[in-house]
């Protein structure tokens, strides 16, 4: 399994987290960690998402970029985990 860390910048709206989680699940990625920081001044939200899958992270990246309220996605970190 490969672990990937994504940094997502988006416009804050009540359904943005649900949309991101739905796309992640539908593309076959398992969520390992999630951190969300909402800045009330700018109306934006920063989401750090750690996912794992055998699939290419580019598949998830391209689908997240298509979401209307997502301003940007950055692939921060990748590591492989050996299964025993």
XYZ file of C-alpha atoms in Angstrom:
84
model
C 0.000 0.000 0.000
C 1.186 3.500 -0.797
C 0.474 6.376 1.576
C 0.051 9.842 0.120
C -0.382 13.182 1.817
C -2.424 15.871 0.068
C -2.825 19.548 0.881
C -6.168 20.863 -0.362
C -7.199 24.524 -0.491
C -10.903 25.183 -0.939
C -13.659 27.717 -0.471
C -15.477 26.960 2.755
C -19.019 25.734 2.298
C -20.948 23.247 4.428
C -20.695 20.422 1.890
C -17.036 20.725 0.798
C -15.698 18.107 3.201
C -18.433 15.651 2.218
C -17.614 16.096 -1.485
C -13.897 15.525 -0.931
C -14.515 12.413 1.185
C -16.990 10.993 -1.356
C -14.573 11.445 -4.276
C -11.767 9.893 -2.214
C -13.863 6.825 -1.369
C -15.264 6.408 -4.895
C -11.742 6.455 -6.371
C -10.681 3.574 -4.121
C -8.590 5.416 -1.533
C -8.736 4.774 2.202
C -8.455 7.792 4.498
C -5.765 7.394 7.161
C -5.710 10.920 8.598
C -7.584 14.184 8.127
C -6.924 17.680 9.423
C -9.044 20.697 8.522
C -8.372 24.342 9.378
C -11.070 26.924 8.631
C -9.944 30.554 8.384
C -12.967 32.740 9.070
C -11.290 35.882 7.684
C -10.791 34.572 4.159
C -13.679 32.109 3.997
C -11.259 29.393 2.879
C -10.421 26.017 4.338
C -7.139 24.084 4.350
C -7.428 20.301 4.447
C -4.544 17.911 4.960
C -5.520 14.428 3.895
C -3.467 11.237 4.210
C -4.734 8.380 2.062
C -3.587 4.886 1.160
C -4.199 2.780 -1.919
C -2.556 0.623 -4.553
C -3.927 3.043 -7.143
C -2.084 6.015 -8.622
C -2.458 9.236 -6.617
C -2.811 11.137 -9.912
C -6.285 9.610 -10.335
C -7.464 11.130 -7.052
C -5.597 14.391 -7.698
C -7.319 14.990 -11.040
C -10.773 14.208 -9.632
C -10.341 16.523 -6.634
C -9.212 19.355 -8.931
C -12.520 19.039 -10.812
C -14.571 19.912 -7.714
C -16.076 23.385 -8.052
C -15.044 24.813 -4.665
C -11.521 23.337 -4.662
C -8.922 26.020 -5.443
C -5.860 23.775 -5.370
C -4.466 20.358 -4.510
C -0.822 19.607 -3.797
C 0.709 16.160 -3.364
C 2.950 16.647 -0.324
C 4.359 13.263 0.601
C 4.464 9.680 -0.578
C 5.711 6.618 1.264
C 5.350 2.901 0.770
C 4.368 0.623 3.572
C 5.430 -2.982 3.529
C 2.740 -5.414 4.565
C 3.782 -8.295 6.783
